[in-house]
Tab-separated table of C-alpha atoms and ligand atoms in Angstrom:
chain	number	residue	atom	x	y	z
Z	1	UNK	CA	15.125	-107.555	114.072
Z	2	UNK	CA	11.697	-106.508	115.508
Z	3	UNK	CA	12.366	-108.625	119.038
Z	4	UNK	CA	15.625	-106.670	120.357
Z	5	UNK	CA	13.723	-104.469	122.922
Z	6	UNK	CA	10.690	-106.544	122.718
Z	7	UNK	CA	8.551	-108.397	125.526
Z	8	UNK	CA	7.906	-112.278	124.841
Z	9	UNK	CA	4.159	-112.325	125.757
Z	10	UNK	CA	2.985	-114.531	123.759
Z	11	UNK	CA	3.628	-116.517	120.354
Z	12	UNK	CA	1.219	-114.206	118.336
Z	13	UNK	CA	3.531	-111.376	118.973
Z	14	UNK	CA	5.699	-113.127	116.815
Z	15	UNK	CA	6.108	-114.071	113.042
Z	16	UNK	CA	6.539	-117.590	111.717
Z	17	UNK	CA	10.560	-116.214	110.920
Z	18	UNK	CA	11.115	-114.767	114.464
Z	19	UNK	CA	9.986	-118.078	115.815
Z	20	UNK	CA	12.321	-119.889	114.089
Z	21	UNK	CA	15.189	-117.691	114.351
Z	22	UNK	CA	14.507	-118.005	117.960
Z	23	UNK	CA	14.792	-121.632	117.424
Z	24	UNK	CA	17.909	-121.301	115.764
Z	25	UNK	CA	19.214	-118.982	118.364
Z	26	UNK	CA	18.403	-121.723	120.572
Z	27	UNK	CA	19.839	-124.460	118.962
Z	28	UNK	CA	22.968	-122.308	118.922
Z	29	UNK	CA	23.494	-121.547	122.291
Z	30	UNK	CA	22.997	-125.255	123.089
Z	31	UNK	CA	25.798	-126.343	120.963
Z	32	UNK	CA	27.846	-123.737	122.256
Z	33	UNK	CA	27.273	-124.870	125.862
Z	34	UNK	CA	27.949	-128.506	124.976
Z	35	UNK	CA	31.177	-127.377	123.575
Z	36	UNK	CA	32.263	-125.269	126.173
Z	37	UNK	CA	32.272	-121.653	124.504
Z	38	UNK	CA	31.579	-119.176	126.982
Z	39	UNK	CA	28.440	-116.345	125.751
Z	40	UNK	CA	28.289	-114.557	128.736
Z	41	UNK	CA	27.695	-111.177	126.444
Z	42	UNK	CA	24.970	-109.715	129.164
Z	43	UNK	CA	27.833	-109.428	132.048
Z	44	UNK	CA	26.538	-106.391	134.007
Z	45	UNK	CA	23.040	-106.731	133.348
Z	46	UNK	CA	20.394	-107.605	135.910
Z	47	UNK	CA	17.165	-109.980	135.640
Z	48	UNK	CA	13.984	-109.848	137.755
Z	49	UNK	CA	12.124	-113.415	138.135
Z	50	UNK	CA	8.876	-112.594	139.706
Z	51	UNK	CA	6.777	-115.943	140.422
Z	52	UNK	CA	2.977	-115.969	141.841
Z	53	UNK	CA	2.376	-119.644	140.881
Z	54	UNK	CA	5.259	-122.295	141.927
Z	55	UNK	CA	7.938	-123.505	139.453
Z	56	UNK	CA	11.004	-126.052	138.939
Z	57	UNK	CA	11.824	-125.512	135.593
Z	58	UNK	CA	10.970	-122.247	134.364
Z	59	UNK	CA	12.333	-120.396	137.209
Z	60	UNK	CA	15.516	-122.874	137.310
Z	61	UNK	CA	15.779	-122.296	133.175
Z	62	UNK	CA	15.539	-118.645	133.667
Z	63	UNK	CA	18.153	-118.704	136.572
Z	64	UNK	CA	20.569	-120.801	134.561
Z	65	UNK	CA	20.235	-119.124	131.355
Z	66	UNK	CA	20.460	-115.544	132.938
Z	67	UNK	CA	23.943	-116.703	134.428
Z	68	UNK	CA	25.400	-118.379	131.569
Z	69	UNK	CA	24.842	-114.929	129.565
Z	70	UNK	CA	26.619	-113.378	132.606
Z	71	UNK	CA	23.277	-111.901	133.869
Z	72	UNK	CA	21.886	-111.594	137.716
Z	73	UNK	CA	18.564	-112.944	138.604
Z	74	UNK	CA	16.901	-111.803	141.470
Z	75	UNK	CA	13.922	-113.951	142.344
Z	76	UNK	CA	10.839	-112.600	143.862
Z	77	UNK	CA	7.755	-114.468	145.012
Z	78	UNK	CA	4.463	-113.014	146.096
Z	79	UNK	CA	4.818	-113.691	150.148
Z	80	UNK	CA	7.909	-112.026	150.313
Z	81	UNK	CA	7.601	-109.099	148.394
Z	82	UNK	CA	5.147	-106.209	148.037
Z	83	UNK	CA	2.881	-107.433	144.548
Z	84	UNK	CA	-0.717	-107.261	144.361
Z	85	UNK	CA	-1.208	-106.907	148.180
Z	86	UNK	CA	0.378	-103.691	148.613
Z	87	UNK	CA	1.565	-102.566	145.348
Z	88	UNK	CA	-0.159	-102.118	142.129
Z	89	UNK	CA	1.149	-104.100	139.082
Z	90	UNK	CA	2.006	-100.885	137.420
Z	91	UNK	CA	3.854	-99.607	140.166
Z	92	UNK	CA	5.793	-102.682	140.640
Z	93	UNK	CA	6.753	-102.307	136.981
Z	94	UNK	CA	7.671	-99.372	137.175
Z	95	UNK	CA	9.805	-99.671	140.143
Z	96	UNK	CA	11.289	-102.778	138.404
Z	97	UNK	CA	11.736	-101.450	135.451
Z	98	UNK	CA	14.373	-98.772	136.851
Z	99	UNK	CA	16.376	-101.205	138.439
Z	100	UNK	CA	16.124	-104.121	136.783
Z	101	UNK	CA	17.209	-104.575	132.509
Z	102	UNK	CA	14.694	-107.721	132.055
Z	103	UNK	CA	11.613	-108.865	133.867
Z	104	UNK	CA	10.106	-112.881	133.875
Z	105	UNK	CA	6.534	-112.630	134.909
Z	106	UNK	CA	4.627	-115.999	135.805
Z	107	UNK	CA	1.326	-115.856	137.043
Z	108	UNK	CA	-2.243	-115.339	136.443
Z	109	UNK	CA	-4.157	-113.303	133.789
Z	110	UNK	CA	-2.320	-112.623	130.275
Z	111	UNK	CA	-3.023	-108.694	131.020
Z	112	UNK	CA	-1.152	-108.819	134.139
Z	113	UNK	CA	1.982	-109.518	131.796
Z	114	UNK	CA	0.884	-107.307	129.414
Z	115	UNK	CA	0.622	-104.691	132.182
Z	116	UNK	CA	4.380	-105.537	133.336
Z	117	UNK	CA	5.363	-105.152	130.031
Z	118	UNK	CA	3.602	-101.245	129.528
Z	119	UNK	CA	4.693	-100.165	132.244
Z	120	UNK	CA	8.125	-101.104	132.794
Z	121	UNK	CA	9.883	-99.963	129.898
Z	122	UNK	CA	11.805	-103.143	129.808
Z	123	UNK	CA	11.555	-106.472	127.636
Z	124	UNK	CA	9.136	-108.273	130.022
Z	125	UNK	CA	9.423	-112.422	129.441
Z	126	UNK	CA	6.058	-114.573	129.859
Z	127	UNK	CA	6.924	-117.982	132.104
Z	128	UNK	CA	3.365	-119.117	132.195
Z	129	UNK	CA	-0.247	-117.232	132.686
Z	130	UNK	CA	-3.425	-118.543	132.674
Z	131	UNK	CA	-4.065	-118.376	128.860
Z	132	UNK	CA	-0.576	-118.806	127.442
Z	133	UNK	CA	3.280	-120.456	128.165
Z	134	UNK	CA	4.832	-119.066	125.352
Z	135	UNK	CA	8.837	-120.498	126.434
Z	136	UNK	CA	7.039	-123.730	126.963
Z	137	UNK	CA	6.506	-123.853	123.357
Z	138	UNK	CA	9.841	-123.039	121.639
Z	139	UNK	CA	11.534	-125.813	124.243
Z	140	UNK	CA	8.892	-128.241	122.208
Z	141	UNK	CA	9.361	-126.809	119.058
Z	142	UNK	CA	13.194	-127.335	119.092
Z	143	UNK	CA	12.632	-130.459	121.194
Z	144	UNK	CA	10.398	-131.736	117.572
Z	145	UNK	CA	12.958	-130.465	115.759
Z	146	UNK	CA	16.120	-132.709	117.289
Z	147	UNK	CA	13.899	-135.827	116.852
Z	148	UNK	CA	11.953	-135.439	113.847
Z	149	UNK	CA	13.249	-132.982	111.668
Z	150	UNK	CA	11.212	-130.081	110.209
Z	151	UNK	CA	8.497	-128.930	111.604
Z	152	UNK	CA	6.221	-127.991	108.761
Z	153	UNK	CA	3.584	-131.090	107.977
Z	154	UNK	CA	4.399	-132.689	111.438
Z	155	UNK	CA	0.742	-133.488	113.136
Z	156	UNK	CA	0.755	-132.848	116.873
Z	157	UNK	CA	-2.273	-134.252	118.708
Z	158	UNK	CA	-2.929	-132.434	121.953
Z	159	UNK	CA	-5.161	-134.468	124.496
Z	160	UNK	CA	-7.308	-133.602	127.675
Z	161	UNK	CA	-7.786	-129.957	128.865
Z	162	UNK	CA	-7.635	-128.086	125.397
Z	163	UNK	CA	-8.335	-124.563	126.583
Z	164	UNK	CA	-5.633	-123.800	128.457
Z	165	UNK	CA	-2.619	-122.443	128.791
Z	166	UNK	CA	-0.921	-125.203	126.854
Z	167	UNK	CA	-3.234	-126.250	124.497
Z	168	UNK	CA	-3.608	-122.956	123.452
Z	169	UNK	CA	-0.180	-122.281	122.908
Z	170	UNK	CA	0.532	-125.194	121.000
Z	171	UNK	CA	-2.537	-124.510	118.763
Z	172	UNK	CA	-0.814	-121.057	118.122
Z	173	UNK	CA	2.802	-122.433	118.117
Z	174	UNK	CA	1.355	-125.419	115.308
Z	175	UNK	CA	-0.476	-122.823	113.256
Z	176	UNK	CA	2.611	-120.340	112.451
Z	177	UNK	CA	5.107	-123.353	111.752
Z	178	UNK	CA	2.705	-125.120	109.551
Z	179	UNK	CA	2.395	-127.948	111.611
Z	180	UNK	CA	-1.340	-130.147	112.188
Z	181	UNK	CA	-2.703	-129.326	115.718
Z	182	UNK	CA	-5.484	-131.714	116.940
Z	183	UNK	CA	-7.406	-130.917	119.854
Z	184	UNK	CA	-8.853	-134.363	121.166
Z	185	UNK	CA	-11.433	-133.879	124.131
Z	186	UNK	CA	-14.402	-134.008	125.255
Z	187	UNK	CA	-16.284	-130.822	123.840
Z	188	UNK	CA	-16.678	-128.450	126.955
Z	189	UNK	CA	-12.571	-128.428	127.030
Z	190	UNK	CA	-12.014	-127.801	123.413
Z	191	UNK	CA	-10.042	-123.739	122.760
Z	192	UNK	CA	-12.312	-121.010	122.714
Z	193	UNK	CA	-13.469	-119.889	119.165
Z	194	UNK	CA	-12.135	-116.635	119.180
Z	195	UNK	CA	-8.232	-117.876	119.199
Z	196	UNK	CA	-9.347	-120.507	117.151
Z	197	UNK	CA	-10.333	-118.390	114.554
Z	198	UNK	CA	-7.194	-116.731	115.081
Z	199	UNK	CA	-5.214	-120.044	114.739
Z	200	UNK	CA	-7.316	-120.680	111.914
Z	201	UNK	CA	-6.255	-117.732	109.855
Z	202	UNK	CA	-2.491	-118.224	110.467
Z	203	UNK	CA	-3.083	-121.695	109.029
Z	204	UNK	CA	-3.961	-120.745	106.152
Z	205	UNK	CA	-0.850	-118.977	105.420
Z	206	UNK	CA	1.529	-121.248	106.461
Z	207	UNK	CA	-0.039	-124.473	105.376
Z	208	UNK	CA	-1.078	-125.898	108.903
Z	209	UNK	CA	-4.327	-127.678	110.007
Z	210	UNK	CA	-6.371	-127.025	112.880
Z	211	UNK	CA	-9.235	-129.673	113.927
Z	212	UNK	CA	-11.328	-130.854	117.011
Z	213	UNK	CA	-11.778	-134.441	117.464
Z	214	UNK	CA	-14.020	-136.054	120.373
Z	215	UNK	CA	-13.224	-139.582	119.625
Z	216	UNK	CA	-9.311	-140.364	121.003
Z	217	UNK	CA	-8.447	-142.791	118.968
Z	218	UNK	CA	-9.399	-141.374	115.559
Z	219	UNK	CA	-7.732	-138.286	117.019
Z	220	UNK	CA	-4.260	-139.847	117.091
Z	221	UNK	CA	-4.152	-141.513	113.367
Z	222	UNK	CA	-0.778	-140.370	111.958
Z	223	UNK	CA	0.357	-138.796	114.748
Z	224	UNK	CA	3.532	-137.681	115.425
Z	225	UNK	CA	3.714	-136.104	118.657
Z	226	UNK	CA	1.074	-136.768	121.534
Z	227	UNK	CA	1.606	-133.946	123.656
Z	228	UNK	CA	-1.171	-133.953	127.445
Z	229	UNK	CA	-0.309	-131.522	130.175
Z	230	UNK	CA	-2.021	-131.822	133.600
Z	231	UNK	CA	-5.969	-131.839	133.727
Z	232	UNK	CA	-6.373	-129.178	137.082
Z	233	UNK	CA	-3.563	-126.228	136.312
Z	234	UNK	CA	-2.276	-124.215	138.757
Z	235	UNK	CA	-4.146	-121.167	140.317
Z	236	UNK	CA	-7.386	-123.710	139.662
Z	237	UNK	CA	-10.213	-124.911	142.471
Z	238	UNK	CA	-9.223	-128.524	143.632
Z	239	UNK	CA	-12.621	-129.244	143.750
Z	240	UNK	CA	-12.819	-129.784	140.016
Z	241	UNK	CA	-10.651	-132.675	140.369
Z	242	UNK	CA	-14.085	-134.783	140.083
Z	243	UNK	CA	-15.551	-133.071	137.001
Z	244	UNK	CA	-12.069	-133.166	135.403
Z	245	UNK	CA	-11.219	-136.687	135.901
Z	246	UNK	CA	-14.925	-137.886	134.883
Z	247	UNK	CA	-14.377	-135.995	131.785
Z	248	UNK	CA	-10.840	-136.667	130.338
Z	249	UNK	CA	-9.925	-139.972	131.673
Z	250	UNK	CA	-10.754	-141.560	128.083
Z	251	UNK	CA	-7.894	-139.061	126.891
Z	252	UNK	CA	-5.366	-140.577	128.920
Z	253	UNK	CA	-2.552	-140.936	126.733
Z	254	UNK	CA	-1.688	-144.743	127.187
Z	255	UNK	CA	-0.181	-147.790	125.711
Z	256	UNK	CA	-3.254	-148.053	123.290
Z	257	UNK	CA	-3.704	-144.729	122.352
Z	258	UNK	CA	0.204	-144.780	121.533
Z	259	UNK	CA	-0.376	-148.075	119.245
Z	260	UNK	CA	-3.269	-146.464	117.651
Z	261	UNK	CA	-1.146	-143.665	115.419
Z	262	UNK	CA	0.049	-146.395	113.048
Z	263	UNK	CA	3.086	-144.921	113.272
Z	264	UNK	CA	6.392	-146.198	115.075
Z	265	UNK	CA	8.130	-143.116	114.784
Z	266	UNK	CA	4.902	-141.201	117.816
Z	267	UNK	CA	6.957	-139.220	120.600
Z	268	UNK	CA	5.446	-138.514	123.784
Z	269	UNK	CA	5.303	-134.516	125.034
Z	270	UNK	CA	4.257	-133.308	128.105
Z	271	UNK	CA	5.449	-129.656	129.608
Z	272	UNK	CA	5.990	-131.255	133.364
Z	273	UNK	CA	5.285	-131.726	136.199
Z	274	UNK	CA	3.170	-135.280	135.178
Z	275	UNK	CA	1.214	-137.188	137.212
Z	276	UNK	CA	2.011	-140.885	136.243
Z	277	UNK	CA	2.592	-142.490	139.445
Z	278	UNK	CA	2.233	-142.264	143.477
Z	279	UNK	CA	5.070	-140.379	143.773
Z	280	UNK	CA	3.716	-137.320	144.510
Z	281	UNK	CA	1.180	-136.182	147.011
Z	282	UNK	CA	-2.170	-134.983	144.830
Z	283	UNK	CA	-1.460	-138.325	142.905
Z	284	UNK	CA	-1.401	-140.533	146.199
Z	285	UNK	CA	-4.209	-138.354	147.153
Z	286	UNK	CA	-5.978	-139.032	144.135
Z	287	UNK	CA	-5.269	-142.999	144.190
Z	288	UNK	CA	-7.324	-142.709	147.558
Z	289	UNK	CA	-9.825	-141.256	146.353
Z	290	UNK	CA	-10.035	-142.576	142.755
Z	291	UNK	CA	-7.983	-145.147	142.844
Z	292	UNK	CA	-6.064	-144.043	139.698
Z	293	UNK	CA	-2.494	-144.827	139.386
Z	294	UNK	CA	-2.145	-142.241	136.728
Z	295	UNK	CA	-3.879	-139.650	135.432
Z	296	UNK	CA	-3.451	-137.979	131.880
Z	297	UNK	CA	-0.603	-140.305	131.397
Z	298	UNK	CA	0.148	-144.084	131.686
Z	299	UNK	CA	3.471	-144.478	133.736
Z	300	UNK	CA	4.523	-147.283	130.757
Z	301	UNK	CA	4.340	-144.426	128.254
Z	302	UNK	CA	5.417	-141.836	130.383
Z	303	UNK	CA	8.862	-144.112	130.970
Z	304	UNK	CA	8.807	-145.616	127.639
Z	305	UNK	CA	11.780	-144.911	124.745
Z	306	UNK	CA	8.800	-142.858	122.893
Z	307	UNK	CA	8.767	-140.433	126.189
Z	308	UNK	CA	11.208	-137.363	125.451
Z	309	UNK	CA	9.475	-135.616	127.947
Z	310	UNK	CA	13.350	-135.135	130.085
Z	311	UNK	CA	14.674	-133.633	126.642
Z	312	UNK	CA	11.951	-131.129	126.307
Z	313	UNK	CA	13.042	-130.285	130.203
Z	314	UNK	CA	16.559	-129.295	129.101
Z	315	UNK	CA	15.289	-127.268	126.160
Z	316	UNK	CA	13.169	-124.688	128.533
Z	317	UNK	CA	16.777	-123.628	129.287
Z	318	UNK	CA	18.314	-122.761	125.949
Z	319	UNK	CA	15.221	-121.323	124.292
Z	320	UNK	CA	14.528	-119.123	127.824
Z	321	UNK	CA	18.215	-118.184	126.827
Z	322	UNK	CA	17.753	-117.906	123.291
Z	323	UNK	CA	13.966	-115.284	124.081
Z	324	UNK	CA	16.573	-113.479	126.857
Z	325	UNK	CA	19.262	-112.524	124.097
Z	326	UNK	CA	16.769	-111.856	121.329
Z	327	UNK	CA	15.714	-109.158	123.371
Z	328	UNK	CA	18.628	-107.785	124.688
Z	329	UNK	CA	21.228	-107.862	122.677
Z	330	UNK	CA	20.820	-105.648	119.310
Z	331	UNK	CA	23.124	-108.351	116.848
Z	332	UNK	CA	22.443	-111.851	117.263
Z	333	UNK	CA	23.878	-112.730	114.065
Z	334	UNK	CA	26.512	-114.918	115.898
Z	335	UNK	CA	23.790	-116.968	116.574
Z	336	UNK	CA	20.984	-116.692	114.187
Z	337	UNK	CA	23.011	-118.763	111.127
A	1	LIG	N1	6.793	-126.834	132.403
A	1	LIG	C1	6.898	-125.904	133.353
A	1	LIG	O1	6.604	-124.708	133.153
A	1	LIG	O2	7.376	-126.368	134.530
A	1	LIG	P1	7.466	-125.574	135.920
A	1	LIG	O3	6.058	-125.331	136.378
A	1	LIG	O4	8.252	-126.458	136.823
A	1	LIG	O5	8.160	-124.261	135.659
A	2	LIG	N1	-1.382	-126.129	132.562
A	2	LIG	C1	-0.338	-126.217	133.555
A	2	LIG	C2	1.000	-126.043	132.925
A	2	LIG	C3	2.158	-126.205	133.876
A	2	LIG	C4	3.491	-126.005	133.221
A	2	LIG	C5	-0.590	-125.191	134.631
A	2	LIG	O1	-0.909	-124.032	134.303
A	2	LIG	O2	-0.489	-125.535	135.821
């Protein structure tokens, strides 16, 4: 298979049948857990985990997963190691890559990755850049899958900030599995034409839709998954918080938006962290200044039997396992049936 050896940079990499073998590597390894059968078939082998933005579950999912296949993660984070202030990316990969048999890279820009990944001469794993999360994506793929079946001709409406990292993931997750991606936002936030076109393309093939739609509630007709993600990401000025929160409040995903699908069956997505309550400090922060309870989702839907936001969570683990193995061991037909 073309993905033993290979970097996970981003979806695009990838064929529709690598991303469901994936998936089906996945699903494997889960049931496998649950049943107690040991697949530590990496014992020996060592992982770097290098992290310039923070993280709960990716870097806990990569930690987890790298142990369970009998791995060792070492985790690295900007302040306490030498990256970008007094080593080059390339020469950090390059170091890396002679100690290390696997390297997770979350950060900023998609070439810093890309750079890992050239220099290193190892399989280099994306956990989040500015333009894509590509393990984000096959945790919500096989999260889809558990509750509704296949994926081809499922409609998943994305709402809020459409041209990032998520959004644009999900557009190019949707398009090779034939599913119906909606973008639903005001226009300055919809995904940049050139990956549209892209998206666009792939569709074609494989029988999925792509579309834009300003107005929310005509955006979530027939809906089967509403998936938001957070409106300011990480590495981003605070000060947009005013700009953002003028603009996408209408694509709040709430109780009415929910009851607007005309469907029963709508699940609620979101990658995580949410801000849905005053639990947290930006969102009692916010309430002060706003004096918004929630932002791009309600805390009713967010807590509601519809949410399955907690199994997504899980999931980050066994695909992040499932993209490890793909890559580094050369038969996976134990778990690719
Ligand atoms: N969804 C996600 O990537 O979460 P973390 O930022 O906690 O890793
Ligand atoms: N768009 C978010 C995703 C977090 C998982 C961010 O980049 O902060």
């Amino acid at each position: 298979m073309s993905y033993y050896k290979k970097s996970f940079l981003k979806l695009l990499d990838f064929t529709s049948e690598e991303i469901a073998t994936h998936l089906k590597v996945a699903k494997n390894l889960k049931a496998e857990k649950k049943s107690g059968v040991s697949h530590r078939v990496l014992e020996g082998k060592n992982i770097a985990l290098v992290f310039e933005k923070t993280s709960t579950r990716t870097r806990c999912a990569f930690e987890v997963a790298g142990s369970d296949l009998g791995m060792h993660p070492v985790y690295l984070d900007p302040k306490s190691s030498q990256i970008g202030k007094k080593e080059s990316i390339e020469d950090t990969a390059r170091v890396l890559g002679r100690m290390f048999d696997g390297i997770e890279y979350r950060g900023y820009g998609q070439e810093i990755v890309q750079k890992l990944s050239d220099y290193s001469g190892v399989p280099v794993w994306n956990g989040l850049t500015n333009e894509y999360h590509p393990t984000q994506i096959l945790a919500d793929l096989l999260t889809i899958q558990e509750h509704l079946g296949e994926l081809k001709g499922k409609t998943l409406v994305f709402m809020g900030d459409c041209r990032y990292n998520m959004a644009n993931s999900l557009m190019v997750g949707c398009a090779k599995m034939g599913m119906n991606f909606v973008a639903s936002s005001n226009k300055k936030y919809f995904p940049n034409d050139e990956l549209t076109s892209i998206c666009k393309e792939i569709a074609k093939e494989t029988g999925a839709t792509i579309t834009f739609e300003e107005d929310p509630i005509k955006a979530v007709k027939g809906a089967d998954v509403i998936y938001t993600d957070v409106w300011v990401s990480m590495g981003e000025d605070p000060s947009v918080w005013d700009e953002r929160i003028k603009d996408l409040l209408p694509y709040q995903v709430n109780k009415t938006l929910m009851e607007s699908t005309g469907k029963e069956t709508t699940k609620f997505m979101h990658c995580l962290p949410a801000f849905h309550d005053l639990k947290t400090e930006i969102g009692k922060d916010i309430y002060d200044r706003y004096g918004l309870t929630a932002m791009e989702v309600a805390d009713d839907v967010f807590e509601s039997e519809a949410s399955i936001v907690f199994d997504e969570a899980e999931n980050r683990m066994h695909t992040i396992k499932a993209v490890m193995l793909c890559s580094l061991v050369e038969d996976i037909s134990r778990w690719a049936k």
